[in-house]
Coordinates of N, CA, C and O in Angstrom, one line a residue:
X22 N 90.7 111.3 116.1 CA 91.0 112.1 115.0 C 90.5 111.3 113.7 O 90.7 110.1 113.7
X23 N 89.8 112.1 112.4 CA 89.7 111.0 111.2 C 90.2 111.1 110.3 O 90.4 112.2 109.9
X24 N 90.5 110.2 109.7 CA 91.5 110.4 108.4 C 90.6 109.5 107.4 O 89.9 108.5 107.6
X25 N 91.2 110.1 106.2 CA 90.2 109.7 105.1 C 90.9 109.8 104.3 O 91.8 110.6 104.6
X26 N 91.1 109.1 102.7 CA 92.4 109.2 102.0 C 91.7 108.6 100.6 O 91.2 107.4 100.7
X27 N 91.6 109.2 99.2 CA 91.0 108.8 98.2 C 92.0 108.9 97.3 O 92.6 109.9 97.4
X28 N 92.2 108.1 96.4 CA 93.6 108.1 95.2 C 93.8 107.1 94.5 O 93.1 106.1 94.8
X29 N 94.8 106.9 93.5 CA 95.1 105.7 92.8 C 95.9 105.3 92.9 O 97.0 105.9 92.8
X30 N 95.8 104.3 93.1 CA 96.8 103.1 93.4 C 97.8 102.0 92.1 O 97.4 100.9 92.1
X31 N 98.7 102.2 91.4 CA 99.5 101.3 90.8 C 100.4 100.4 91.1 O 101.4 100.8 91.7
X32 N 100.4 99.2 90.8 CA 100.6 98.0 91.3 C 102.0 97.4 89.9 O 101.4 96.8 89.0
X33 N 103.1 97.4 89.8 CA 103.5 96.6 89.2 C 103.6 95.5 88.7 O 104.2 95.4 87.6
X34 N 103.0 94.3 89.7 CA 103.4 93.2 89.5 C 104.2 92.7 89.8 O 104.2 91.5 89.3
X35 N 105.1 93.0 90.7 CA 106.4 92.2 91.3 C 106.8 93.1 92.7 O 107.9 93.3 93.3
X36 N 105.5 93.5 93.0 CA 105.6 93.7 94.6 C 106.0 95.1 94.7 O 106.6 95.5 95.7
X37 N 105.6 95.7 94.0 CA 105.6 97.2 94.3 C 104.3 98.3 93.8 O 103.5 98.3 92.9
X38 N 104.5 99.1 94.7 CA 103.0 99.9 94.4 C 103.7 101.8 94.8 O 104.6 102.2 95.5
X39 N 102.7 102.7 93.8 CA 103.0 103.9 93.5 C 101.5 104.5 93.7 O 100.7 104.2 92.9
X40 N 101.2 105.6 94.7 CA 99.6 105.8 94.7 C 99.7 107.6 95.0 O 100.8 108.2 94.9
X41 N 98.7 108.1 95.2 CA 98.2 109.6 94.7 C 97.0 109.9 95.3 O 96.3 108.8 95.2
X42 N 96.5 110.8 95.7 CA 95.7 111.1 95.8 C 95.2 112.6 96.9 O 96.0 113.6 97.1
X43 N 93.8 112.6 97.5 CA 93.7 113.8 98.4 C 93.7 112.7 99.8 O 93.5 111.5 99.5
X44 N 93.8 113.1 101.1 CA 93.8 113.0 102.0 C 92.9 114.1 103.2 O 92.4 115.2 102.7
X45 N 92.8 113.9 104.3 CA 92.3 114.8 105.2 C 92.8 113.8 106.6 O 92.9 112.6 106.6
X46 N 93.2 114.5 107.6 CA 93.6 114.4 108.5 C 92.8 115.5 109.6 O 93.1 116.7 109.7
X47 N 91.9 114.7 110.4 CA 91.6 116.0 111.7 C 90.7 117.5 110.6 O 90.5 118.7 110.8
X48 N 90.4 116.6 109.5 CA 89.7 117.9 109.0 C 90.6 119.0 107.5 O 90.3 119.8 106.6
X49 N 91.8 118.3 108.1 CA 92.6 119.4 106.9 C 93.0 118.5 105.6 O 93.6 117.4 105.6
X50 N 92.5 119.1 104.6 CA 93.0 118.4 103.3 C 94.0 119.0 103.2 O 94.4 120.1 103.5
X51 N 94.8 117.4 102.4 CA 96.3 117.4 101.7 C 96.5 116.5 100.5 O 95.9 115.5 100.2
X52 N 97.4 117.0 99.8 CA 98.1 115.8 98.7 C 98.4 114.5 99.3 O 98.8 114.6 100.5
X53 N 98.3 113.5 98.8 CA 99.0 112.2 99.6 C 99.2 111.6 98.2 O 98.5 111.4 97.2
X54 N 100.6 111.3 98.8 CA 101.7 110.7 97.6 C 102.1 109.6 98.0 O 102.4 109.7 99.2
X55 N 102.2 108.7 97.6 CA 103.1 107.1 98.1 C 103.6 106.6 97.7 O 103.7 106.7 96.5
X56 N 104.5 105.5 98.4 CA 105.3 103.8 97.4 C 105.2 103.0 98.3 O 105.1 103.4 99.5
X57 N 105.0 101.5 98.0 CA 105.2 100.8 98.8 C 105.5 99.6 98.1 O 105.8 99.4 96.9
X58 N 105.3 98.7 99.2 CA 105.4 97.2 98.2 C 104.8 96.3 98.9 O 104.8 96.4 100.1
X59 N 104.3 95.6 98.5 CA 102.8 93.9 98.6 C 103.5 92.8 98.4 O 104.4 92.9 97.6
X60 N 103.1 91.8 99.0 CA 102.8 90.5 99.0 C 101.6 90.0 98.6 O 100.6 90.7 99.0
X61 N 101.4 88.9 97.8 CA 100.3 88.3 97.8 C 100.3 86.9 97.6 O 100.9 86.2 96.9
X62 N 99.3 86.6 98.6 CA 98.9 84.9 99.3 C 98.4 83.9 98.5 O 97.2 84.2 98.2
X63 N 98.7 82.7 97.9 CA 98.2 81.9 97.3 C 96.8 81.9 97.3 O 96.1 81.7 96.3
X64 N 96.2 82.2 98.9 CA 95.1 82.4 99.5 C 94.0 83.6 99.2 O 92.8 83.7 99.4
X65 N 94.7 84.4 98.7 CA 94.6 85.9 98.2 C 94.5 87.0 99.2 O 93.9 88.1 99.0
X66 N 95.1 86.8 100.5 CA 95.3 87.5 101.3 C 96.8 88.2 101.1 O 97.6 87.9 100.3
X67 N 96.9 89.5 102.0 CA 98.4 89.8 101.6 C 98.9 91.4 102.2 O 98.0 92.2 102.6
X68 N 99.8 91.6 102.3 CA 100.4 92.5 102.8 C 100.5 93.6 102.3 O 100.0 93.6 101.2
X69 N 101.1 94.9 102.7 CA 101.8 96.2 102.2 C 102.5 97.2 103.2 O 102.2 97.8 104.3
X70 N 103.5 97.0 102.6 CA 104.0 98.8 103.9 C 103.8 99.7 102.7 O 104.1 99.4 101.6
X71 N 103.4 100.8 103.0 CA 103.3 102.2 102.8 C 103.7 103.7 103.0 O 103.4 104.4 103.9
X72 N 104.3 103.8 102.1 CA 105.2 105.1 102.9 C 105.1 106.5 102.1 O 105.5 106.9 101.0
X73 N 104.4 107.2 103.3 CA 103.6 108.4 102.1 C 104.8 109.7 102.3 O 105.9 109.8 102.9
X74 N 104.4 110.3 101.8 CA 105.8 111.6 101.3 C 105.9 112.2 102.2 O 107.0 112.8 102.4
X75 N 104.7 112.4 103.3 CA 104.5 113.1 104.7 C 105.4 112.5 105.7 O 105.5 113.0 106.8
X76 N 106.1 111.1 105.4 CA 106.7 110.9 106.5 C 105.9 109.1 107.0 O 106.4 108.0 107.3
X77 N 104.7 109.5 106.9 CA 104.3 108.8 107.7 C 104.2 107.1 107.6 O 104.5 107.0 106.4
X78 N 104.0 106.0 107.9 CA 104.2 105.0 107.0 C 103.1 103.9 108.1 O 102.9 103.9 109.3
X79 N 102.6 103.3 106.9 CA 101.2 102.2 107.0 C 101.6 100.8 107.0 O 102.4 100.5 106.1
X80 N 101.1 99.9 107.8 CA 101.1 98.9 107.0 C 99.7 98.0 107.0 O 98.9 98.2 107.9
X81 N 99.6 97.1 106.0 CA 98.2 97.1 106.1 C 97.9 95.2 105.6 O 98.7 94.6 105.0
X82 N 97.0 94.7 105.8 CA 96.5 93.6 105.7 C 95.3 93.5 104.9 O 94.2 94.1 105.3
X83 N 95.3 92.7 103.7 CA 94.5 92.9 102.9 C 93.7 91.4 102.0 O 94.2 90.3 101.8
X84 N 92.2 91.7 101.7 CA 92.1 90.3 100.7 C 91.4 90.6 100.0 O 90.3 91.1 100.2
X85 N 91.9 90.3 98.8 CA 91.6 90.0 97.7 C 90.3 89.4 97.1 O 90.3 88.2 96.7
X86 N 89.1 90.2 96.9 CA 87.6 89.7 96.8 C 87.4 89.7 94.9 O 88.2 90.3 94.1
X87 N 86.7 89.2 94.6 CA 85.4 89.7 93.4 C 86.6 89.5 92.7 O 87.2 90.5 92.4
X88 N 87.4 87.9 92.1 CA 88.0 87.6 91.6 C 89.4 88.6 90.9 O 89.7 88.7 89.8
X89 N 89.9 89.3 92.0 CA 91.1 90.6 92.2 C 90.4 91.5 91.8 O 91.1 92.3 91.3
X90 N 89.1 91.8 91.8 CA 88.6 93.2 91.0 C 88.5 94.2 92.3 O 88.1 95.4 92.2
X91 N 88.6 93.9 93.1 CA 88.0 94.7 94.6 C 89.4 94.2 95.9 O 90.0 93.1 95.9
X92 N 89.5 94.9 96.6 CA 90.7 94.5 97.7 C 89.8 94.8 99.2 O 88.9 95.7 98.9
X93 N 89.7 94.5 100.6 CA 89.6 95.1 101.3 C 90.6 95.0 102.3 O 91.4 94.1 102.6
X94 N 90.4 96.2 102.7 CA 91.8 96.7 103.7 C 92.2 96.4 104.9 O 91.9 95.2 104.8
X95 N 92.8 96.5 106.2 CA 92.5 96.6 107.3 C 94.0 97.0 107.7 O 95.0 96.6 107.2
X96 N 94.0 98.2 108.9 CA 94.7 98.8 109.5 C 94.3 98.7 111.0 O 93.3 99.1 111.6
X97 N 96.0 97.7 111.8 CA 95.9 97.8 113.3 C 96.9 98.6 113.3 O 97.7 98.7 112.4
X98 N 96.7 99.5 114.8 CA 98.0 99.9 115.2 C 97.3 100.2 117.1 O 96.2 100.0 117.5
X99 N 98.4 100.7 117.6 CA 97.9 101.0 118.9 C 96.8 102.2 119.1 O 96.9 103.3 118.6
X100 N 95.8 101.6 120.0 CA 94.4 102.5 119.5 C 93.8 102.9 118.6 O 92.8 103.6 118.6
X101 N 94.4 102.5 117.3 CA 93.7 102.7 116.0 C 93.3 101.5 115.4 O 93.9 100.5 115.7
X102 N 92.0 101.4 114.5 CA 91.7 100.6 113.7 C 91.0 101.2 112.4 O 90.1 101.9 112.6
X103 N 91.4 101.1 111.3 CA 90.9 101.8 110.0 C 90.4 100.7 109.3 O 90.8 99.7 109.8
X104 N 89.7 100.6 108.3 CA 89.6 99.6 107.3 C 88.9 100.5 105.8 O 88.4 101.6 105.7
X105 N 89.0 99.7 105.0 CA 88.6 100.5 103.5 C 89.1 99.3 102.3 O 89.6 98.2 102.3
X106 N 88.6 100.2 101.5 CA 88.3 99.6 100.1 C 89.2 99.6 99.2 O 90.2 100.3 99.4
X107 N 89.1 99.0 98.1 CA 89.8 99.4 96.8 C 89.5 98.5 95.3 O 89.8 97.4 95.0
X108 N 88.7 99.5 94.3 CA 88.3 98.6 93.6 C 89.7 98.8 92.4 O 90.7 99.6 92.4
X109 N 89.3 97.6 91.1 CA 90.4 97.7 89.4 C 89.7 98.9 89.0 O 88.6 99.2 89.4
X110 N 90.4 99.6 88.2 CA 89.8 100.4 87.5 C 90.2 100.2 86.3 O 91.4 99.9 86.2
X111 N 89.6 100.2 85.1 CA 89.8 99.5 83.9 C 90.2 100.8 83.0 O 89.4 101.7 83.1
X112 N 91.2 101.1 82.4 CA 91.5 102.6 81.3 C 91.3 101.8 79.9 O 92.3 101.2 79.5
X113 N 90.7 101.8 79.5 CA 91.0 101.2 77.7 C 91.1 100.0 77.6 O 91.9 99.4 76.8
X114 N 90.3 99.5 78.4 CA 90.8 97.9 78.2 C 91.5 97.5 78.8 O 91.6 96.3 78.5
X115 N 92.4 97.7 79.6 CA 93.7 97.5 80.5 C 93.4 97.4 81.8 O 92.7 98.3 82.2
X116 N 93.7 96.7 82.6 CA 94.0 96.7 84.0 C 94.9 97.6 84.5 O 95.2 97.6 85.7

């Protein structure tokens, strides 16, 4: 089955994250709403659980490229493997 999931991701700073976006699952698009919360590695490697409004919940392994401007992803679970991106997006000068 594929799943595919595009949105924005907000990061507090003290280990918590709030994201949005569309999803598709098996072909059907949906809203995908989230929270979660990160770790991050001296190394710039690091963690997240994810828990989207559908119920369903992620967790994921990540590192930190292109001096934090870019993340890549990776998702194990049984019979699954996903992996993906995530770049900064800059609003006004702001991170």
């Amino acid at each position: 089955m594929s799943y595919i999931v595009a949105g924005v991701l907000t990061s507090d700073g003290s280990g918590n994250i709030t994201g949005s976006g569309k999803q598709t699952v098996g072909g059907q698009v949906s809203d995908a709403q989230f929270t979660g919360t990160y770790q991050i590695n001296a190394d710039c490697t690091g963690t997240t659980h994810l828990q989207f409004a559908s119920g369903v919940q992620s967790d994921l392994f990540f590192v930190l490229v292109q001096d934090g401007e870019e993340a890549m992803m990776l998702y194990t679970g049984p019979g699954v493997l996903e992996s993906g991106n995530a770049k900064r997006v800059h609003v006004n000068g702001k991170h």
